[in-house]
PDB file of C-alpha atoms and ligand atoms in Angstrom:
ATOM      1  CA  MET A   1     125.851 -66.780-156.982  1.00 51.00           C
ATOM      2  CA  THR A   2     127.690 -66.494-160.632  1.00 49.00           C
ATOM      3  CA  ASN A   3     131.428 -64.815-159.131  1.00 49.00           C
ATOM      4  CA  LYS A   4     132.345 -63.912-162.665  1.00 51.00           C
ATOM      5  CA  LYS A   5     136.735 -63.282-163.110  1.00 52.00           C
ATOM      6  CA  SER A   6     136.989 -59.498-162.853  1.00 52.00           C
ATOM      7  CA  LYS A   7     137.184 -57.776-166.152  1.00 59.00           C
ATOM      8  CA  ASN A   8     138.611 -54.524-165.210  1.00 73.00           C
ATOM      9  CA  SER A   9     140.781 -53.880-162.092  1.00 87.00           C
ATOM     10  CA  SER A  10     138.529 -51.329-160.948  1.00 96.00           C
ATOM     11  CA  THR A  11     137.592 -51.747-157.116  1.00 98.00           C
ATOM     12  CA  VAL A  12     134.910 -50.807-155.188  1.00 98.00           C
ATOM     13  CA  TYR A  13     135.595 -49.585-151.526  1.00 98.00           C
ATOM     14  CA  LEU A  14     132.222 -50.002-149.393  1.00 98.00           C
ATOM     15  CA  LEU A  15     133.232 -47.441-147.142  1.00 97.00           C
ATOM     16  CA  GLY A  16     131.667 -46.534-143.547  1.00 97.00           C
ATOM     17  CA  ALA A  17     132.164 -42.853-142.402  1.00 95.00           C
ATOM     18  CA  GLY A  18     131.498 -43.002-139.051  1.00 96.00           C
ATOM     19  CA  PRO A  19     128.654 -41.101-136.648  1.00 96.00           C
ATOM     20  CA  GLY A  20     129.042 -37.455-137.574  1.00 95.00           C
ATOM     21  CA  ASP A  21     132.609 -36.338-135.721  1.00 96.00           C
ATOM     22  CA  ILE A  22     135.126 -36.141-138.937  1.00 96.00           C
ATOM     23  CA  GLU A  23     137.556 -37.399-136.278  1.00 96.00           C
ATOM     24  CA  LEU A  24     135.632 -41.212-135.986  1.00 97.00           C
ATOM     25  CA  MET A  25     136.894 -41.566-139.732  1.00 97.00           C
ATOM     26  CA  THR A  26     139.311 -44.450-139.595  1.00 97.00           C
ATOM     27  CA  ILE A  27     142.904 -43.469-141.241  1.00 97.00           C
ATOM     28  CA  LYS A  28     142.050 -46.152-144.031  1.00 98.00           C
ATOM     29  CA  SER A  29     138.841 -44.688-144.600  1.00 97.00           C
ATOM     30  CA  LEU A  30     140.568 -41.031-145.229  1.00 97.00           C
ATOM     31  CA  LYS A  31     143.399 -42.174-147.113  1.00 98.00           C
ATOM     32  CA  LEU A  32     140.762 -44.017-149.748  1.00 98.00           C
ATOM     33  CA  ILE A  33     139.062 -40.440-150.223  1.00 97.00           C
ATOM     34  CA  LYS A  34     141.807 -38.637-150.620  1.00 98.00           C
ATOM     35  CA  LYS A  35     142.399 -41.074-153.785  1.00 98.00           C
ATOM     36  CA  ALA A  36     138.322 -41.723-154.954  1.00 98.00           C
ATOM     37  CA  GLN A  37     137.991 -40.630-158.342  1.00 98.00           C
ATOM     38  CA  ILE A  38     134.094 -40.802-157.683  1.00 98.00           C
ATOM     39  CA  ILE A  39     132.398 -40.510-154.176  1.00 97.00           C
ATOM     40  CA  ILE A  40     128.374 -42.264-154.435  1.00 97.00           C
ATOM     41  CA  TYR A  41     127.240 -41.045-150.689  1.00 95.00           C
ATOM     42  CA  ASP A  42     123.771 -40.979-148.878  1.00 89.00           C
ATOM     43  CA  ARG A  43     122.805 -38.103-146.765  1.00 82.00           C
ATOM     44  CA  LEU A  44     126.009 -37.653-144.590  1.00 76.00           C
ATOM     45  CA  ALA A  45     125.671 -36.918-140.901  1.00 71.00           C
ATOM     46  CA  ASN A  46     129.124 -34.843-141.594  1.00 86.00           C
ATOM     47  CA  PRO A  47     129.202 -33.185-145.824  1.00 88.00           C
ATOM     48  CA  ASP A  48     132.482 -32.565-144.388  1.00 94.00           C
ATOM     49  CA  ILE A  49     134.148 -35.783-145.705  1.00 95.00           C
ATOM     50  CA  LEU A  50     133.641 -34.886-149.166  1.00 96.00           C
ATOM     51  CA  LYS A  51     136.126 -31.922-149.195  1.00 96.00           C
ATOM     52  CA  GLU A  52     139.208 -34.454-148.570  1.00 96.00           C
ATOM     53  CA  ALA A  53     138.197 -35.351-152.213  1.00 97.00           C
ATOM     54  CA  PRO A  54     140.713 -34.964-155.030  1.00 98.00           C
ATOM     55  CA  LYS A  55     139.557 -31.801-156.865  1.00 97.00           C
ATOM     56  CA  ASP A  56     138.425 -33.551-159.510  1.00 97.00           C
ATOM     57  CA  CYS A  57     136.347 -36.519-157.977  1.00 98.00           C
ATOM     58  CA  GLU A  58     132.457 -36.870-159.498  1.00 97.00           C
ATOM     59  CA  PHE A  59     130.162 -36.384-156.772  1.00 96.00           C
ATOM     60  CA  VAL A  60     127.163 -38.428-156.682  1.00 95.00           C
ATOM     61  CA  ASP A  61     124.203 -38.319-154.327  1.00 93.00           C
ATOM     62  CA  VAL A  62     121.700 -40.355-153.339  1.00 93.00           C
ATOM     63  CA  GLY A  63     120.306 -38.863-150.826  1.00 84.00           C
ATOM     64  CA  LYS A  64     119.260 -42.257-148.890  1.00 65.00           C
ATOM     65  CA  THR A  65     117.993 -40.789-145.673  1.00 63.00           C
ATOM     66  CA  ASP A  66     116.755 -43.016-142.844  1.00 59.00           C
ATOM     67  CA  GLY A  67     115.073 -45.510-145.007  1.00 59.00           C
ATOM     68  CA  LYS A  68     113.520 -43.489-147.682  1.00 62.00           C
ATOM     69  CA  HIS A  69     115.456 -43.657-150.919  1.00 65.00           C
ATOM     70  CA  PRO A  70     114.818 -41.198-153.499  1.00 80.00           C
ATOM     71  CA  VAL A  71     116.920 -43.302-155.527  1.00 90.00           C
ATOM     72  CA  LYS A  72     116.103 -46.813-155.325  1.00 92.00           C
ATOM     73  CA  GLN A  73     117.765 -49.519-153.953  1.00 93.00           C
ATOM     74  CA  PRO A  74     118.062 -51.823-157.543  1.00 95.00           C
ATOM     75  CA  GLU A  75     119.080 -47.768-159.060  1.00 96.00           C
ATOM     76  CA  ILE A  76     122.060 -47.423-156.790  1.00 96.00           C
ATOM     77  CA  ASN A  77     123.436 -50.727-157.311  1.00 97.00           C
ATOM     78  CA  GLU A  78     123.693 -49.777-160.611  1.00 97.00           C
ATOM     79  CA  ILE A  79     125.268 -46.466-160.802  1.00 97.00           C
ATOM     80  CA  ILE A  80     127.880 -48.132-158.540  1.00 98.00           C
ATOM     81  CA  TYR A  81     128.635 -51.292-161.538  1.00 98.00           C
ATOM     82  CA  GLN A  82     128.617 -48.786-164.057  1.00 98.00           C
ATOM     83  CA  SER A  83     130.705 -46.521-161.975  1.00 98.00           C
ATOM     84  CA  SER A  84     133.767 -49.151-161.618  1.00 98.00           C
ATOM     85  CA  LEU A  85     132.948 -49.044-165.262  1.00 97.00           C
ATOM     86  CA  LYS A  86     134.263 -46.409-165.363  1.00 97.00           C
ATOM     87  CA  TYR A  87     136.926 -45.318-162.631  1.00 98.00           C
ATOM     88  CA  LYS A  88     139.469 -47.179-161.157  1.00 98.00           C
ATOM     89  CA  ASN A  89     138.846 -46.283-157.200  1.00 98.00           C
ATOM     90  CA  VAL A  90     135.120 -45.863-156.647  1.00 98.00           C
ATOM     91  CA  VAL A  91     134.167 -45.077-153.678  1.00 98.00           C
ATOM     92  CA  ARG A  92     130.176 -46.017-151.804  1.00 97.00           C
ATOM     93  CA  LEU A  93     130.187 -43.952-149.065  1.00 97.00           C
ATOM     94  CA  LYS A  94     127.810 -44.245-146.263  1.00 95.00           C
ATOM     95  CA  GLY A  95     127.741 -43.225-142.631  1.00 95.00           C
ATOM     96  CA  GLY A  96     128.725 -45.460-139.994  1.00 97.00           C
ATOM     97  CA  ASP A  97     129.344 -48.622-140.518  1.00 97.00           C
ATOM     98  CA  PRO A  98     128.298 -50.117-144.477  1.00 97.00           C
ATOM     99  CA  PHE A  99     127.061 -53.394-142.734  1.00 97.00           C
ATOM    100  CA  VAL A 100     125.204 -51.784-140.416  1.00 97.00           C
ATOM    101  CA  PHE A 101     121.159 -51.161-141.907  1.00 94.00           C
ATOM    102  CA  GLY A 102     123.624 -49.887-144.371  1.00 90.00           C
ATOM    103  CA  ARG A 103     122.496 -52.450-147.419  1.00 93.00           C
ATOM    104  CA  GLY A 104     126.450 -53.036-148.018  1.00 95.00           C
ATOM    105  CA  GLY A 105     125.688 -56.597-148.455  1.00 96.00           C
ATOM    106  CA  GLU A 106     123.333 -55.646-150.915  1.00 96.00           C
ATOM    107  CA  GLU A 107     125.389 -53.728-152.882  1.00 97.00           C
ATOM    108  CA  ALA A 108     128.912 -56.496-152.492  1.00 98.00           C
ATOM    109  CA  ILE A 109     126.247 -59.047-153.693  1.00 98.00           C
ATOM    110  CA  TYR A 110     125.470 -57.045-156.848  1.00 98.00           C
ATOM    111  CA  LEU A 111     129.090 -56.396-158.060  1.00 98.00           C
ATOM    112  CA  LYS A 112     130.436 -59.939-157.150  1.00 97.00           C
ATOM    113  CA  GLU A 113     127.778 -61.293-159.571  1.00 97.00           C
ATOM    114  CA  ARG A 114     129.180 -58.611-161.755  1.00 97.00           C
ATOM    115  CA  GLY A 115     132.844 -59.561-161.263  1.00 97.00           C
ATOM    116  CA  ILE A 116     134.092 -56.556-160.387  1.00 97.00           C
ATOM    117  CA  LYS A 117     136.093 -56.287-156.882  1.00 98.00           C
ATOM    118  CA  PHE A 118     135.035 -54.292-153.924  1.00 98.00           C
ATOM    119  CA  ASP A 119     136.846 -53.945-150.174  1.00 98.00           C
ATOM    120  CA  ILE A 120     134.824 -53.431-147.116  1.00 98.00           C
ATOM    121  CA  VAL A 121     135.743 -50.223-144.707  1.00 98.00           C
ATOM    122  CA  PRO A 122     134.107 -50.651-141.753  1.00 98.00           C
ATOM    123  CA  GLY A 123     133.173 -47.518-140.079  1.00 97.00           C
ATOM    124  CA  ILE A 124     132.437 -46.773-136.013  1.00 98.00           C
ATOM    125  CA  THR A 125     128.596 -46.991-135.804  1.00 98.00           C
ATOM    126  CA  SER A 126     126.471 -44.727-134.896  1.00 98.00           C
ATOM    127  CA  ALA A 127     124.398 -48.128-132.334  1.00 98.00           C
ATOM    128  CA  ILE A 128     127.618 -47.372-129.812  1.00 98.00           C
ATOM    129  CA  SER A 129     129.343 -43.878-130.748  1.00 98.00           C
ATOM    130  CA  VAL A 130     126.608 -41.928-130.307  1.00 98.00           C
ATOM    131  CA  PRO A 131     125.321 -43.299-126.921  1.00 98.00           C
ATOM    132  CA  ALA A 132     129.197 -42.914-125.974  1.00 98.00           C
ATOM    133  CA  TYR A 133     128.835 -39.446-126.544  1.00 98.00           C
ATOM    134  CA  ALA A 134     125.196 -39.178-125.073  1.00 98.00           C
ATOM    135  CA  GLY A 135     127.547 -40.773-121.837  1.00 98.00           C
ATOM    136  CA  ILE A 136     125.367 -43.800-122.327  1.00 98.00           C
ATOM    137  CA  PRO A 137     128.170 -47.017-122.355  1.00 98.00           C
ATOM    138  CA  VAL A 138     125.694 -50.010-124.003  1.00 98.00           C
ATOM    139  CA  THR A 139     126.864 -53.175-121.651  1.00 98.00           C
ATOM    140  CA  GLN A 140     128.638 -51.906-118.038  1.00 97.00           C
ATOM    141  CA  ARG A 141     129.627 -54.822-115.828  1.00 97.00           C
ATOM    142  CA  GLY A 142     127.493 -55.195-112.933  1.00 95.00           C
ATOM    143  CA  VAL A 143     124.504 -53.557-115.034  1.00 96.00           C
ATOM    144  CA  VAL A 144     124.315 -55.250-118.161  1.00 97.00           C
ATOM    145  CA  SER A 145     126.265 -57.586-119.742  1.00 96.00           C
ATOM    146  CA  SER A 146     124.934 -57.364-123.459  1.00 97.00           C
ATOM    147  CA  PHE A 147     123.136 -55.364-126.094  1.00 98.00           C
ATOM    148  CA  ARG A 148     121.059 -55.939-129.584  1.00 97.00           C
ATOM    149  CA  VAL A 149     121.058 -53.180-132.525  1.00 97.00           C
ATOM    150  CA  ILE A 150     117.479 -53.518-133.874  1.00 96.00           C
ATOM    151  CA  THR A 151     115.965 -51.467-137.085  1.00 95.00           C
ATOM    152  CA  GLY A 152     113.182 -49.154-135.753  1.00 93.00           C
ATOM    153  CA  HIS A 153     111.711 -48.523-138.804  1.00 87.00           C
ATOM    154  CA  GLU A 154     109.943 -51.785-139.467  1.00 79.00           C
ATOM    155  CA  ALA A 155     106.801 -51.221-137.820  1.00 58.00           C
ATOM    156  CA  PRO A 156     105.695 -53.516-135.537  1.00 57.00           C
ATOM    157  CA  GLY A 157     103.137 -55.826-136.388  1.00 61.00           C
ATOM    158  CA  LYS A 158     104.064 -56.068-140.342  1.00 66.00           C
ATOM    159  CA  ALA A 159     103.378 -59.849-141.367  1.00 64.00           C
ATOM    160  CA  THR A 160     106.692 -60.442-143.053  1.00 65.00           C
ATOM    161  CA  SER A 161     108.107 -58.616-139.315  1.00 75.00           C
ATOM    162  CA  GLN A 162     111.647 -60.519-138.552  1.00 81.00           C
ATOM    163  CA  ILE A 163     111.711 -58.864-135.383  1.00 87.00           C
ATOM    164  CA  ASP A 164     110.771 -61.140-132.443  1.00 90.00           C
ATOM    165  CA  TRP A 165     109.490 -58.952-129.726  1.00 93.00           C
ATOM    166  CA  SER A 166     109.049 -61.185-126.943  1.00 93.00           C
ATOM    167  CA  SER A 167     112.853 -61.461-126.951  1.00 94.00           C
ATOM    168  CA  PHE A 168     113.281 -57.805-125.439  1.00 95.00           C
ATOM    169  CA  ALA A 169     111.201 -58.594-121.897  1.00 93.00           C
ATOM    170  CA  THR A 170     115.234 -59.002-120.580  1.00 94.00           C
ATOM    171  CA  ASP A 171     117.368 -56.427-119.284  1.00 95.00           C
ATOM    172  CA  GLU A 172     119.595 -56.238-122.292  1.00 97.00           C
ATOM    173  CA  THR A 173     120.410 -52.736-123.703  1.00 98.00           C
ATOM    174  CA  LEU A 174     118.267 -52.074-126.980  1.00 98.00           C
ATOM    175  CA  VAL A 175     119.615 -49.573-130.025  1.00 98.00           C
ATOM    176  CA  PHE A 176     116.890 -49.185-132.472  1.00 98.00           C
ATOM    177  CA  LEU A 177     118.257 -47.247-135.483  1.00 97.00           C
ATOM    178  CA  MET A 178     115.866 -44.999-137.474  1.00 95.00           C
ATOM    179  CA  GLY A 179     112.696 -45.820-134.772  1.00 96.00           C
ATOM    180  CA  LEU A 180     112.247 -41.528-134.185  1.00 96.00           C
ATOM    181  CA  HIS A 181     108.898 -42.270-136.268  1.00 95.00           C
ATOM    182  CA  ASN A 182     107.929 -45.357-134.820  1.00 95.00           C
ATOM    183  CA  ILE A 183     108.448 -44.206-131.079  1.00 97.00           C
ATOM    184  CA  LYS A 184     105.448 -44.146-129.757  1.00 96.00           C
ATOM    185  CA  ILE A 185     104.989 -48.034-131.488  1.00 95.00           C
ATOM    186  CA  ILE A 186     108.308 -49.493-130.161  1.00 95.00           C
ATOM    187  CA  THR A 187     107.572 -48.099-127.158  1.00 97.00           C
ATOM    188  CA  SER A 188     103.916 -49.099-126.432  1.00 96.00           C
ATOM    189  CA  LYS A 189     105.194 -52.260-127.431  1.00 95.00           C
ATOM    190  CA  LEU A 190     108.077 -52.921-125.033  1.00 96.00           C
ATOM    191  CA  ILE A 191     105.091 -51.962-122.528  1.00 97.00           C
ATOM    192  CA  ALA A 192     102.712 -54.392-123.886  1.00 96.00           C
ATOM    193  CA  ILE A 193     105.346 -57.426-123.605  1.00 95.00           C
ATOM    194  CA  GLY A 194     105.721 -56.678-119.874  1.00 96.00           C
ATOM    195  CA  LYS A 195     108.454 -54.020-119.283  1.00 97.00           C
ATOM    196  CA  SER A 196     107.877 -51.401-117.109  1.00 97.00           C
ATOM    197  CA  LYS A 197     106.613 -47.853-117.686  1.00 98.00           C
ATOM    198  CA  ASP A 198     109.395 -45.667-115.991  1.00 98.00           C
ATOM    199  CA  TYR A 199     112.162 -47.883-117.305  1.00 98.00           C
ATOM    200  CA  PRO A 200     114.725 -45.920-119.001  1.00 98.00           C
ATOM    201  CA  VAL A 201     114.912 -44.554-122.202  1.00 98.00           C
ATOM    202  CA  ALA A 202     116.760 -41.701-124.439  1.00 98.00           C
ATOM    203  CA  VAL A 203     116.670 -40.407-127.881  1.00 98.00           C
ATOM    204  CA  ILE A 204     120.055 -38.874-129.317  1.00 98.00           C
ATOM    205  CA  SER A 205     119.438 -37.103-132.617  1.00 98.00           C
ATOM    206  CA  LYS A 206     122.796 -35.448-134.435  1.00 97.00           C
ATOM    207  CA  GLY A 207     124.802 -37.946-132.314  1.00 97.00           C
ATOM    208  CA  THR A 208     128.423 -36.938-131.894  1.00 98.00           C
ATOM    209  CA  THR A 209     128.166 -33.695-133.590  1.00 96.00           C
ATOM    210  CA  LYS A 210     127.851 -29.960-132.398  1.00 96.00           C
ATOM    211  CA  ASP A 211     124.002 -29.886-132.712  1.00 96.00           C
ATOM    212  CA  GLN A 212     123.651 -33.284-130.544  1.00 98.00           C
ATOM    213  CA  LYS A 213     120.858 -33.178-128.904  1.00 98.00           C
ATOM    214  CA  VAL A 214     120.165 -35.802-126.074  1.00 98.00           C
ATOM    215  CA  VAL A 215     116.295 -36.140-124.400  1.00 98.00           C
ATOM    216  CA  VAL A 216     116.245 -39.205-121.310  1.00 98.00           C
ATOM    217  CA  GLY A 217     112.480 -40.254-120.267  1.00 98.00           C
ATOM    218  CA  THR A 218     111.101 -43.447-119.680  1.00 98.00           C
ATOM    219  CA  LEU A 219     109.055 -45.838-122.192  1.00 98.00           C
ATOM    220  CA  GLU A 220     105.556 -44.089-120.971  1.00 98.00           C
ATOM    221  CA  ASN A 221     107.073 -40.260-121.704  1.00 98.00           C
ATOM    222  CA  ILE A 222     110.032 -40.879-123.948  1.00 98.00           C
ATOM    223  CA  ALA A 223     107.668 -40.217-127.562  1.00 98.00           C
ATOM    224  CA  LYS A 224     106.435 -36.875-125.796  1.00 98.00           C
ATOM    225  CA  LYS A 225     109.855 -35.661-124.697  1.00 98.00           C
ATOM    226  CA  ALA A 226     111.095 -36.092-127.918  1.00 98.00           C
ATOM    227  CA  LYS A 227     108.660 -35.024-130.622  1.00 95.00           C
ATOM    228  CA  ASN A 228     111.013 -32.149-132.054  1.00 96.00           C
ATOM    229  CA  LEU A 229     114.089 -34.078-132.085  1.00 97.00           C
ATOM    230  CA  ASP A 230     115.164 -34.042-135.565  1.00 96.00           C
ATOM    231  CA  THR A 231     116.797 -37.043-137.627  1.00 94.00           C
ATOM    232  CA  PRO A 232     118.686 -38.751-137.593  1.00 95.00           C
ATOM    233  CA  ALA A 233     118.351 -39.841-134.121  1.00 97.00           C
ATOM    234  CA  LEU A 234     118.491 -43.314-132.120  1.00 98.00           C
ATOM    235  CA  ILE A 235     116.398 -44.647-128.953  1.00 98.00           C
ATOM    236  CA  VAL A 236     118.569 -46.316-126.282  1.00 98.00           C
ATOM    237  CA  VAL A 237     116.066 -48.210-123.476  1.00 98.00           C
ATOM    238  CA  GLY A 238     117.870 -49.894-121.228  1.00 98.00           C
ATOM    239  CA  LYS A 239     119.135 -49.480-117.375  1.00 98.00           C
ATOM    240  CA  VAL A 240     122.745 -47.902-118.579  1.00 98.00           C
ATOM    241  CA  VAL A 241     120.533 -44.916-119.800  1.00 98.00           C
ATOM    242  CA  SER A 242     121.002 -43.813-116.384  1.00 97.00           C
ATOM    243  CA  LEU A 243     124.387 -43.377-116.048  1.00 98.00           C
ATOM    244  CA  ARG A 244     124.511 -40.480-117.996  1.00 98.00           C
ATOM    245  CA  GLU A 245     123.720 -38.521-115.134  1.00 97.00           C
ATOM    246  CA  ASP A 246     127.610 -39.440-113.897  1.00 97.00           C
ATOM    247  CA  LEU A 247     129.367 -39.780-117.891  1.00 98.00           C
ATOM    248  CA  ARG A 248     127.556 -37.023-119.981  1.00 98.00           C
ATOM    249  CA  TRP A 249     130.517 -34.989-121.130  1.00 97.00           C
ATOM    250  CA  PHE A 250     129.976 -34.100-124.408  1.00 97.00           C
ATOM    251  CA  ASP A 251     126.840 -32.081-124.711  1.00 92.00           C
TER     252      ASP A 251
HETATM  253  N1  SAH B 301     125.236 -47.370-141.285  1.00 79.37           N
HETATM  254  C1  SAH B 301     124.883 -46.335-139.720  1.00 79.37           C
HETATM  255  C2  SAH B 301     123.132 -46.520-139.839  1.00 79.37           C
HETATM  256  C3  SAH B 301     122.343 -46.645-141.104  1.00 79.37           C
HETATM  257  S1  SAH B 301     120.371 -46.369-140.710  1.00 79.37           S
HETATM  258  C4  SAH B 301     125.783 -46.930-138.994  1.00 79.37           C
HETATM  259  O1  SAH B 301     126.299 -48.365-138.561  1.00 79.37           O
HETATM  260  O2  SAH B 301     125.606 -45.775-137.956  1.00 79.37           O
HETATM  261  C5  SAH B 301     120.485 -44.672-139.693  1.00 79.37           C
HETATM  262  C6  SAH B 301     120.470 -44.743-138.682  1.00 79.37           C
HETATM  263  O3  SAH B 301     121.648 -44.723-137.913  1.00 79.37           O
HETATM  264  C7  SAH B 301     119.545 -43.446-138.320  1.00 79.37           C
HETATM  265  O4  SAH B 301     117.819 -43.409-138.575  1.00 79.37           O
HETATM  266  C8  SAH B 301     119.887 -43.047-137.146  1.00 79.37           C
HETATM  267  O5  SAH B 301     118.851 -44.045-136.211  1.00 79.37           O
HETATM  268  C9  SAH B 301     120.889 -43.641-136.655  1.00 79.37           C
HETATM  269  N2  SAH B 301     121.921 -42.648-137.178  1.00 79.37           N
HETATM  270  C10 SAH B 301     122.963 -42.487-137.760  1.00 79.37           C
HETATM  271  N3  SAH B 301     123.740 -41.267-137.502  1.00 79.37           N
HETATM  272  C11 SAH B 301     123.325 -41.333-136.217  1.00 79.37           C
HETATM  273  C12 SAH B 301     123.972 -39.728-135.704  1.00 79.37           C
HETATM  274  N4  SAH B 301     124.716 -39.035-135.981  1.00 79.37           N
HETATM  275  N5  SAH B 301     123.160 -39.782-134.460  1.00 79.37           N
HETATM  276  C13 SAH B 301     121.934 -40.226-134.176  1.00 79.37           C
HETATM  277  N6  SAH B 301     121.777 -41.523-134.629  1.00 79.37           N
HETATM  278  C14 SAH B 301     122.258 -41.642-135.838  1.00 79.37           C
END
């Protein structure tokens, strides 16, 4: 990869806005939004974030939702790059954390190859905060000591799959992002590798917002129970789901 020396003084902030509750933004991200000259954003869990920008800030909606990209990634990369030639403070705003299924890495590489300076501003990822708002800790002493975050967008069986389904046979907590539309396939696959049909599962929709909805069930029945939930939603599979009975606090 070439790393040309920076030709201009602009910085692109690849910035994570957190999962939805605006108060879960970091102080750093809010400071950067307040001085942004342009904000390039996806469909956000909380559009109120844009109200924090300066009055003359330009907004570009690249409308990425749940793996569907009305504006294709190469075009998004180019929009960010062109913005950096025009403005000094460019914010590329993403839900959650920019490096957790946020394609922040690809965008940073594109900028690096063109000699544009970028900062990564981590955000609170939905993968841990959305379960937390549902009263589900992703780890719990004596119950489970690790968790995994997996894309649910990649259909199992895909020739190029990077997911090793057989490795999910343990009791680790599994958090599937972008998986609502594939929930039937995901749960069937987990049963097929030997997990019990009664294994606890939760689906959390619009987590950390006032519209948060949580449905709890089992690998066998969750697809049916969760069929009316809206995106964004994530799926938590694990014994920790049962802790919600005691730890439920937000919804
Ligand atoms: N970078 C983001 C994830 C992008 S992938 C992050 O770190 O959170 C988008 C997926 O994140 C959605 O399909 C959904 O599974 C999950 N997600 C994001 N916000 C959510 C929310 N408020 N409630 C439930 N799931 C959410």
